[in-house]
Amino acid sequence: MSNPANQKIFLITGSSKGIGRFIAEYYAKLDYFVIGCSRSKSDFNHPNYLHFEIDISNESDVMGMFREIKTRYKRIDVLINNAAINPAIISAAILPSVTIENVFKTNVFATMVFCREAVKLMLRNKSGRIINFGSMATRHEVPGEALYTATKSAIIGYTRVLAKEVARSNITVNILAPSAIKTALSAKINQEALQEVLSRNAIHEYGNFEDVSNAVDFLIKDESHSITGQIIYLGGA
Amino acid sequence: MNVLEIIYEGIDDLNQDLEPGEQLEKNEEATIFGPDSKLDSMGLVNLITIIEEKLEKKTGRFISIADERAMSMEASPFKTIGTLKNYITDLINE
């Protein structure tokens, strides 16, 4: 029986598919209470799961969701900023401004807004764990991925500063950069190019969902209270 | 609505979590945030959040105190209790 008052509460963005969906299911089944959100509906039905259908790049949608969370549960223990969009591989020399703006809105601005609102809730409890998703792209400088790489690089700078601001309040903020995992997002990427990038990792094979949940398990442990402002590259990027 | 009273209630809430030497005073000249402040940046975030919640309860609408205008003002509205009171009063009257 779900009882969020006695459960650790997760908020996961982009939880209707891919990595977000996997970790939402993983923690709900471990009897944590998971709040997920995405632009689409979720067909994951579980007593420990609540889904918000919102556009994370729309601040008023996000604020409405946070107000509801605050009213109903009063806290968030773990925020996982997983949602991201990866535009088509295209030269930086011909990127349309509207594409730049849209990708930054989802990958960077939304992450910042979610962190801001989650920190406010976490400060009241003097505890919290924030995990922002990075990418191996920031290590490999892949031609055609300038925009996506720029957004993920922005997340690194932001996360490291935020980690210092909130450390005294027992809130940690880290980056988890998964290796390529077979998801709907990665399927849209040129497979030959992806394989070439993977070959630059220490581990050349695709990663899997369990690699991600294992790293999240580690970062949210009470014993990981001093691990903050760090980047974990899965696959050895 | 007495804005000063709401700010003082927020300070009372915040002070409960602070050590005696770190607690904020309740007078309009008292510094909230700046070089002489006892509050760190997260303390300011906490105070703003508490006051926003109290304002929402009283007015029935969410008023963002840390809005874009507050960030761009040369004289920060978060400098003293008096400047914060004036800023919130302006926001309510808009």
Coordinates of C-alpha atoms in Angstrom, one line a residue:
Chain A
M1 CA 0.0 0.0 0.0
S2 CA 1.4 3.3 -1.1
N3 CA 2.1 5.8 1.7
P4 CA 4.3 8.7 0.5
A5 CA 4.6 10.1 4.0
N6 CA 6.8 7.2 4.9
Q7 CA 8.5 6.6 1.5
K8 CA 11.4 8.3 -0.1
I9 CA 9.9 10.5 -2.9
F10 CA 11.5 10.6 -6.3
L11 CA 10.8 13.1 -9.1
I12 CA 12.0 11.9 -12.5
T13 CA 11.7 13.9 -15.7
G14 CA 11.1 12.1 -19.0
S15 CA 9.7 9.1 -17.3
S16 CA 7.4 7.7 -19.9
K17 CA 10.0 6.0 -22.0
G18 CA 13.7 5.0 -22.2
I19 CA 16.0 5.4 -19.2
G20 CA 13.5 7.6 -17.3
R21 CA 10.8 4.9 -17.6
F22 CA 13.2 2.2 -16.5
I23 CA 14.3 4.1 -13.4
A24 CA 10.7 5.1 -12.6
E25 CA 9.6 1.5 -12.7
Y26 CA 12.8 0.3 -10.8
Y27 CA 12.3 2.6 -7.8
A28 CA 8.5 2.3 -7.7
K29 CA 8.9 -1.5 -7.5
L30 CA 11.4 -1.1 -4.7
D31 CA 8.6 0.7 -2.8
Y32 CA 9.8 4.2 -3.2
F33 CA 7.2 6.7 -4.2
V34 CA 7.9 8.0 -7.8
I35 CA 6.5 11.1 -9.4
G36 CA 7.2 11.1 -13.1
C37 CA 6.5 13.6 -15.9
S38 CA 6.7 13.8 -19.6
R39 CA 4.8 15.4 -22.5
S40 CA 3.0 12.1 -23.2
K41 CA 0.8 9.9 -21.0
S42 CA 2.5 7.0 -19.2
D43 CA 1.1 3.5 -19.4
F44 CA 3.0 2.5 -16.3
N45 CA 0.4 2.0 -13.6
H46 CA 1.6 1.3 -10.1
P47 CA 0.4 2.3 -6.6
N48 CA 3.8 3.9 -6.1
Y49 CA 3.8 5.9 -9.3
L50 CA 2.1 9.3 -10.1
H51 CA 2.5 10.7 -13.6
F52 CA 2.2 14.4 -14.6
E53 CA 1.6 15.1 -18.3
I54 CA 3.5 18.3 -18.8
D55 CA 5.9 20.1 -21.1
I56 CA 9.0 20.6 -19.0
S57 CA 10.1 23.5 -21.1
N58 CA 6.9 25.4 -20.1
E59 CA 7.6 27.0 -16.8
S60 CA 4.0 27.5 -15.8
D61 CA 3.4 23.7 -16.4
V62 CA 6.3 22.9 -14.2
M63 CA 5.4 25.4 -11.4
G64 CA 1.8 24.0 -11.4
M65 CA 3.2 20.5 -10.9
F66 CA 5.6 21.6 -8.1
R67 CA 2.7 23.4 -6.3
E68 CA 0.7 20.2 -6.4
I69 CA 3.7 18.2 -5.1
K70 CA 4.2 20.7 -2.3
T71 CA 0.6 20.6 -1.3
R72 CA 0.2 16.9 -1.4
Y73 CA 3.6 15.6 -0.2
K74 CA 5.6 18.7 1.0
R75 CA 8.9 17.2 -0.1
I76 CA 11.1 15.6 -2.7
D77 CA 14.0 13.5 -1.6
V78 CA 15.5 12.7 -5.0
L79 CA 15.3 14.7 -8.3
I80 CA 16.5 13.0 -11.4
N81 CA 16.7 15.3 -14.4
N82 CA 16.7 12.8 -17.2
A83 CA 14.6 14.4 -19.9
A84 CA 16.5 15.7 -22.9
I85 CA 16.1 16.1 -26.6
N86 CA 18.8 15.4 -29.1
P87 CA 18.3 17.2 -32.4
A88 CA 19.4 15.7 -35.7
I89 CA 23.1 15.4 -36.3
I90 CA 23.8 18.6 -38.2
S91 CA 26.7 21.0 -38.6
A92 CA 26.8 23.8 -36.1
A93 CA 27.3 26.1 -39.1
I94 CA 23.6 25.7 -40.2
L95 CA 21.8 25.3 -36.9
P96 CA 18.5 27.2 -37.0
S97 CA 18.1 29.6 -34.0
V98 CA 14.7 28.1 -33.2
T99 CA 16.3 24.7 -32.8
I100 CA 19.0 26.1 -30.6
E101 CA 16.4 27.8 -28.4
N102 CA 14.2 24.7 -28.2
V103 CA 17.0 22.3 -27.3
F104 CA 18.3 24.7 -24.7
K105 CA 14.8 25.1 -23.2
T106 CA 14.4 21.4 -22.6
N107 CA 17.9 20.4 -21.8
V108 CA 19.2 23.3 -19.8
F109 CA 16.5 25.7 -18.8
A110 CA 14.1 23.0 -17.7
T111 CA 16.9 21.3 -15.7
M112 CA 17.6 24.6 -13.9
V113 CA 13.9 25.3 -13.1
F114 CA 13.5 21.7 -11.7
C115 CA 16.7 22.1 -9.6
R116 CA 15.5 25.5 -8.4
E117 CA 12.1 24.3 -7.2
A118 CA 13.4 21.0 -5.8
V119 CA 16.1 22.8 -3.8
K120 CA 13.4 24.9 -2.2
L121 CA 11.7 21.8 -1.0
M122 CA 14.9 20.0 -0.1
L123 CA 16.1 23.0 2.0
R124 CA 13.1 22.6 4.3
N125 CA 14.2 19.1 5.1
K126 CA 17.9 19.8 5.0
S127 CA 18.4 16.8 2.8
G128 CA 18.2 15.9 -0.9
R129 CA 19.8 14.2 -3.8
I130 CA 19.8 15.7 -7.3
I131 CA 21.1 13.8 -10.3
N132 CA 21.4 15.7 -13.6
F133 CA 22.0 13.6 -16.7
G134 CA 25.1 14.4 -18.7
S135 CA 26.4 12.8 -21.8
M136 CA 29.6 11.2 -23.1
A137 CA 29.2 13.7 -25.9
T138 CA 30.9 16.3 -23.7
R139 CA 34.1 14.1 -23.7
H140 CA 34.2 13.2 -27.4
E141 CA 33.4 16.4 -29.3
V142 CA 31.4 14.6 -31.9
P143 CA 31.0 16.6 -35.2
G144 CA 27.3 17.3 -35.8
E145 CA 26.5 17.2 -32.1
A146 CA 27.5 20.8 -31.1
L147 CA 24.2 21.8 -29.9
Y148 CA 23.5 18.8 -27.8
T149 CA 27.0 18.8 -26.4
A150 CA 26.7 22.5 -25.6
T151 CA 23.6 21.9 -23.5
K152 CA 25.2 19.0 -21.7
S153 CA 28.3 21.1 -21.0
A154 CA 26.1 23.8 -19.6
I155 CA 24.7 21.3 -17.2
I156 CA 28.2 20.4 -16.0
G157 CA 29.0 24.0 -15.1
Y158 CA 25.6 24.6 -13.5
T159 CA 25.7 21.4 -11.5
R160 CA 29.1 22.1 -10.1
V161 CA 28.2 25.5 -8.9
L162 CA 24.8 24.4 -7.5
A163 CA 26.6 21.6 -5.6
K164 CA 28.7 24.2 -3.8
E165 CA 25.7 26.4 -3.0
V166 CA 23.6 23.7 -1.4
A167 CA 26.3 21.5 0.2
R168 CA 25.8 22.9 3.7
S169 CA 22.1 21.9 3.5
N170 CA 23.0 18.3 3.0
I171 CA 21.9 18.3 -0.6
T172 CA 24.2 16.7 -3.2
V173 CA 24.1 17.4 -6.9
N174 CA 25.9 15.2 -9.3
I175 CA 26.0 14.3 -13.0
L176 CA 25.4 10.9 -14.4
A177 CA 26.5 10.5 -18.0
P178 CA 25.2 7.2 -19.3
S179 CA 26.9 5.4 -22.2
A180 CA 24.8 4.8 -25.2
I181 CA 21.8 2.7 -24.4
K182 CA 19.4 1.3 -26.9
T183 CA 16.4 3.6 -26.4
A184 CA 14.0 5.4 -28.7
L185 CA 16.2 8.5 -28.5
S186 CA 19.4 6.6 -29.4
A187 CA 17.6 4.7 -32.2
K188 CA 17.1 8.1 -34.0
I189 CA 20.8 8.7 -34.1
N190 CA 23.0 7.6 -37.0
Q191 CA 24.0 4.1 -35.8
E192 CA 27.3 4.2 -37.6
A193 CA 28.2 7.5 -36.0
L194 CA 27.1 6.2 -32.6
Q195 CA 29.2 3.1 -32.9
E196 CA 32.2 5.3 -33.8
V197 CA 31.7 7.4 -30.7
L198 CA 31.2 4.3 -28.5
S199 CA 34.6 3.1 -29.8
R200 CA 36.2 6.1 -28.0
N201 CA 34.9 4.9 -24.6
A202 CA 36.9 2.5 -22.5
I203 CA 34.0 0.1 -23.0
H204 CA 33.0 0.0 -26.6
E205 CA 29.7 -1.9 -26.2
Y206 CA 26.3 -0.3 -25.5
G207 CA 25.5 0.2 -21.8
N208 CA 22.3 -1.0 -20.3
F209 CA 19.6 0.3 -18.0
E210 CA 20.9 -1.5 -15.0
D211 CA 24.2 0.4 -15.2
V212 CA 22.2 3.6 -14.7
S213 CA 20.1 2.4 -11.8
N214 CA 23.3 1.0 -10.1
A215 CA 24.9 4.4 -10.3
V216 CA 21.7 6.1 -9.1
D217 CA 21.6 3.7 -6.2
F218 CA 25.1 4.7 -5.2
L219 CA 24.5 8.4 -5.4
I220 CA 21.3 8.4 -3.4
K221 CA 22.7 6.3 -0.5
D222 CA 23.0 8.1 2.8
E223 CA 26.7 7.2 2.8
S224 CA 27.2 9.2 -0.4
H225 CA 26.6 12.5 1.4
S226 CA 30.0 13.8 0.6
I227 CA 29.9 12.9 -3.1
T228 CA 28.8 16.1 -4.8
G229 CA 29.7 18.1 -7.9
Q230 CA 31.0 15.0 -9.6
I231 CA 30.4 13.5 -13.0
I232 CA 30.2 9.8 -13.4
Y233 CA 30.8 8.7 -17.0
L234 CA 29.4 5.2 -17.5
G235 CA 31.3 3.2 -20.1
G236 CA 34.5 5.1 -19.3
A237 CA 34.1 8.1 -21.6
Chain B
M1 CA -2.8 43.1 4.4
N2 CA 0.2 43.8 6.6
V3 CA 3.2 42.8 4.6
L4 CA 5.6 43.6 7.4
E5 CA 3.8 41.2 9.6
I6 CA 4.1 38.4 7.0
I7 CA 7.8 39.1 6.7
Y8 CA 8.2 38.9 10.5
E9 CA 6.3 35.6 10.6
G10 CA 8.6 34.3 7.9
I11 CA 11.6 35.4 10.0
D12 CA 10.2 33.7 13.0
D13 CA 9.9 30.4 11.1
L14 CA 13.4 30.8 9.7
N15 CA 14.9 31.7 13.0
Q16 CA 13.7 28.4 14.5
D17 CA 16.2 26.6 12.4
L18 CA 19.1 29.0 13.0
E19 CA 21.6 29.3 15.8
P20 CA 21.1 32.3 18.2
G21 CA 24.0 34.2 16.6
E22 CA 22.7 33.6 13.1
Q23 CA 19.1 34.7 13.7
L24 CA 17.6 37.7 11.8
E25 CA 16.4 40.7 13.7
K26 CA 12.9 42.1 13.1
N27 CA 13.1 45.8 12.3
E28 CA 12.9 47.5 9.0
E29 CA 16.6 48.6 8.9
A30 CA 17.8 45.0 9.6
T31 CA 20.0 43.6 6.8
I32 CA 18.6 40.5 5.1
F33 CA 21.2 39.8 2.5
G34 CA 24.5 41.5 1.7
P35 CA 28.0 41.9 3.0
D36 CA 26.8 42.4 6.6
S37 CA 24.2 39.7 6.5
K38 CA 24.0 36.7 8.8
L39 CA 22.1 34.8 6.1
D40 CA 23.9 32.7 3.4
S41 CA 22.4 32.4 0.0
M42 CA 20.4 29.3 0.9
G43 CA 19.1 31.0 4.0
L44 CA 17.8 33.8 1.7
V45 CA 16.2 31.1 -0.6
N46 CA 14.5 29.6 2.4
L47 CA 13.2 33.0 3.7
I48 CA 11.8 33.9 0.3
T49 CA 10.2 30.5 -0.1
I50 CA 8.5 30.8 3.4
I51 CA 7.3 34.3 2.6
E52 CA 5.9 33.3 -0.8
E53 CA 4.0 30.5 0.9
K54 CA 2.5 32.8 3.5
L55 CA 1.6 35.4 0.8
E56 CA -0.1 32.7 -1.2
K57 CA -2.1 31.6 1.8
K58 CA -3.2 35.2 2.5
T59 CA -3.9 36.3 -1.1
G60 CA -4.9 33.1 -2.7
R61 CA -2.4 33.6 -5.6
F62 CA 1.3 32.8 -6.0
I63 CA 3.5 35.9 -6.0
S64 CA 7.1 35.3 -7.1
I65 CA 9.3 37.5 -5.0
A66 CA 12.5 36.5 -6.7
D67 CA 11.2 37.6 -10.1
E68 CA 13.2 38.9 -13.1
R69 CA 12.8 42.5 -12.0
A70 CA 14.2 41.8 -8.6
M71 CA 17.3 40.3 -10.2
S72 CA 17.8 43.3 -12.5
M73 CA 17.4 46.0 -9.9
E74 CA 20.5 48.0 -9.0
A75 CA 19.3 48.3 -5.4
S76 CA 18.4 44.8 -4.4
P77 CA 15.0 44.4 -2.8
F78 CA 16.6 41.8 -0.5
K79 CA 18.9 44.2 1.2
T80 CA 16.9 45.0 4.3
I81 CA 13.5 44.1 5.7
G82 CA 12.3 47.6 4.7
T83 CA 13.3 47.2 1.0
L84 CA 11.7 43.8 0.9
K85 CA 8.5 45.1 2.4
N86 CA 8.4 47.9 -0.2
Y87 CA 9.1 45.5 -3.1
I88 CA 6.4 43.0 -2.0
T89 CA 3.9 45.8 -1.5
D90 CA 4.6 46.9 -5.1
L91 CA 4.1 43.3 -6.4
I92 CA 0.8 42.9 -4.6
N93 CA -0.5 46.2 -5.9
E94 CA 0.4 45.4 -9.5

